[in-house]
Coordinates of C-alpha atoms in Angstrom, one line a residue:
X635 CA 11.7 18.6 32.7
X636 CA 13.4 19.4 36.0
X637 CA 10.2 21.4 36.9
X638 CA 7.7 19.0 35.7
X639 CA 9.4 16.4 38.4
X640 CA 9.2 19.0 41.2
X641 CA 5.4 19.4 40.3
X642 CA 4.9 15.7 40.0
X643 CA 7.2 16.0 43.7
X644 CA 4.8 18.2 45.2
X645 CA 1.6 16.3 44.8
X646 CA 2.5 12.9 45.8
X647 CA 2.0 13.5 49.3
X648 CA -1.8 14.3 48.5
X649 CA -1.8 11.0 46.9
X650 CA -0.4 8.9 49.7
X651 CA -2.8 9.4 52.2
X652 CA -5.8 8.6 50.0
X653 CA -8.9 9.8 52.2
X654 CA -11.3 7.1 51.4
X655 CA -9.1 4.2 52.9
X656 CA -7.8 6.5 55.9
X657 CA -8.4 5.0 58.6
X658 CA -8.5 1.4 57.7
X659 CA -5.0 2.3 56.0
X660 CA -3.5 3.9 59.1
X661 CA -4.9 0.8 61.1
X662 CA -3.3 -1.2 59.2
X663 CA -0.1 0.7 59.4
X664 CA -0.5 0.8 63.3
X665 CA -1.1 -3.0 63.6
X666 CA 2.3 -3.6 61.3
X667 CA 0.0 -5.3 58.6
X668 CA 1.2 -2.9 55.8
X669 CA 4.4 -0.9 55.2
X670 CA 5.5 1.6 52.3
X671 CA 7.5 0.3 49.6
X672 CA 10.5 2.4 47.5
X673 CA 8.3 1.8 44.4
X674 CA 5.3 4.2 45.8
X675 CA 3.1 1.0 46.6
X676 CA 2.1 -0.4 50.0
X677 CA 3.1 -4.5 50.8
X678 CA 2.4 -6.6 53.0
X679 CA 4.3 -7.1 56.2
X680 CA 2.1 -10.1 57.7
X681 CA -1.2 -10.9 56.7
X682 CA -5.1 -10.7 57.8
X683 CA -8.2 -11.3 56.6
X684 CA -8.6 -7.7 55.1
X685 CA -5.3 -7.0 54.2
X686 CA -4.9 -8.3 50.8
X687 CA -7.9 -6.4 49.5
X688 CA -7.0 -3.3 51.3
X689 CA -3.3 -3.7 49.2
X690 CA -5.0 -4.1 46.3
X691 CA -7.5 -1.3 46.7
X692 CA -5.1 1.2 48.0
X693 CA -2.1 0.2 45.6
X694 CA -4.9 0.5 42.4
X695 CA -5.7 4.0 43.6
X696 CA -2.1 5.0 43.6
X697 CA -1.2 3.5 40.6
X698 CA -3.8 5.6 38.7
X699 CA -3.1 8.9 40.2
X700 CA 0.6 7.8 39.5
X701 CA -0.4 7.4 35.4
X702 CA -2.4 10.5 35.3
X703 CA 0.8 12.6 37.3
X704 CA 3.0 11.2 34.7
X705 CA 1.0 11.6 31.7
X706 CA -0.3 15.6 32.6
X707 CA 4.1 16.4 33.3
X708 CA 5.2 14.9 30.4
X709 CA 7.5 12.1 32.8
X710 CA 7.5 8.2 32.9
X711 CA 5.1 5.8 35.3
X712 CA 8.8 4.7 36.5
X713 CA 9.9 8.0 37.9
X714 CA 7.0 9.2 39.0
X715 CA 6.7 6.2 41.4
X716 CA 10.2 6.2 42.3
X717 CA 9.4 10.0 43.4
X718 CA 6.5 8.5 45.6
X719 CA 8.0 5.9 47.2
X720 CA 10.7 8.0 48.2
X721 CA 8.2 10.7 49.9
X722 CA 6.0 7.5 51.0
X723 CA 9.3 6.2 53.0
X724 CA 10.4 9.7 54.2
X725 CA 6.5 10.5 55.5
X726 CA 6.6 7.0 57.1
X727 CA 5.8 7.5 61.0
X728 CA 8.5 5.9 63.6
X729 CA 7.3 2.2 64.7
X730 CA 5.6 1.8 60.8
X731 CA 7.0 -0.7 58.4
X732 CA 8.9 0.4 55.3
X733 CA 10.6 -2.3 52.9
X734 CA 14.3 -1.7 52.4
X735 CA 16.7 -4.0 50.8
X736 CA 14.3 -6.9 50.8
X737 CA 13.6 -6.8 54.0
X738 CA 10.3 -5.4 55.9
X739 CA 12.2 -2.6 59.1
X740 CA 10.6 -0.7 61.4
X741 CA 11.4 3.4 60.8

């Protein structure tokens, strides 16, 4: 079990950065429209025209590399996003949003 978690571990942070959204994702980030959540997903910090869809987008991506990590090590949906979102707050540049407590704080 334990090893199946570090595997699970070990590929999140390929998941996180999801190439296809890159750089509209990083913009985001830099702008303070978007900020990583403790539950793997992004949120949103304040909102623009294309953030909601680029939430949605992003957040569907992760959630189904998140089902198929869980399913292929034998874990639950739960704990592999609680391993995310934990690697999603640590990766987290300084001056970028992360939600904590409720409330949206700059790392």
């Amino acid at each position: 079990m334990k090893n199946r978690i570090l595997s699970a571990l070990f590929a999140l942070p390929l998941l996180l950065s999801l190439p296809a959204m890159a750089i509209e994702l990083d913009e985001a980030k830099q702008k303070g429209y978007v900020g990583e959540q403790t539950d793997g997903y992004l949120g949103i910090v304040k909102s623009a025209p294309e953030v909601p869809e680029l939430v949605k987008d992003v957040n569907a991506k992760r959630k189904a590399k998140y089902q198929e990590l869980a399913q292929k090590n034998g874990i639950s949906l739960a704990q592999v996003e609680a391993l995310a979102g934990k690697k999603a707050v640590e990766k987290t540049s300084a001056g970028h949003y992360i939600l904590l407590d409720g409330q949206w704080v700059k790392k």
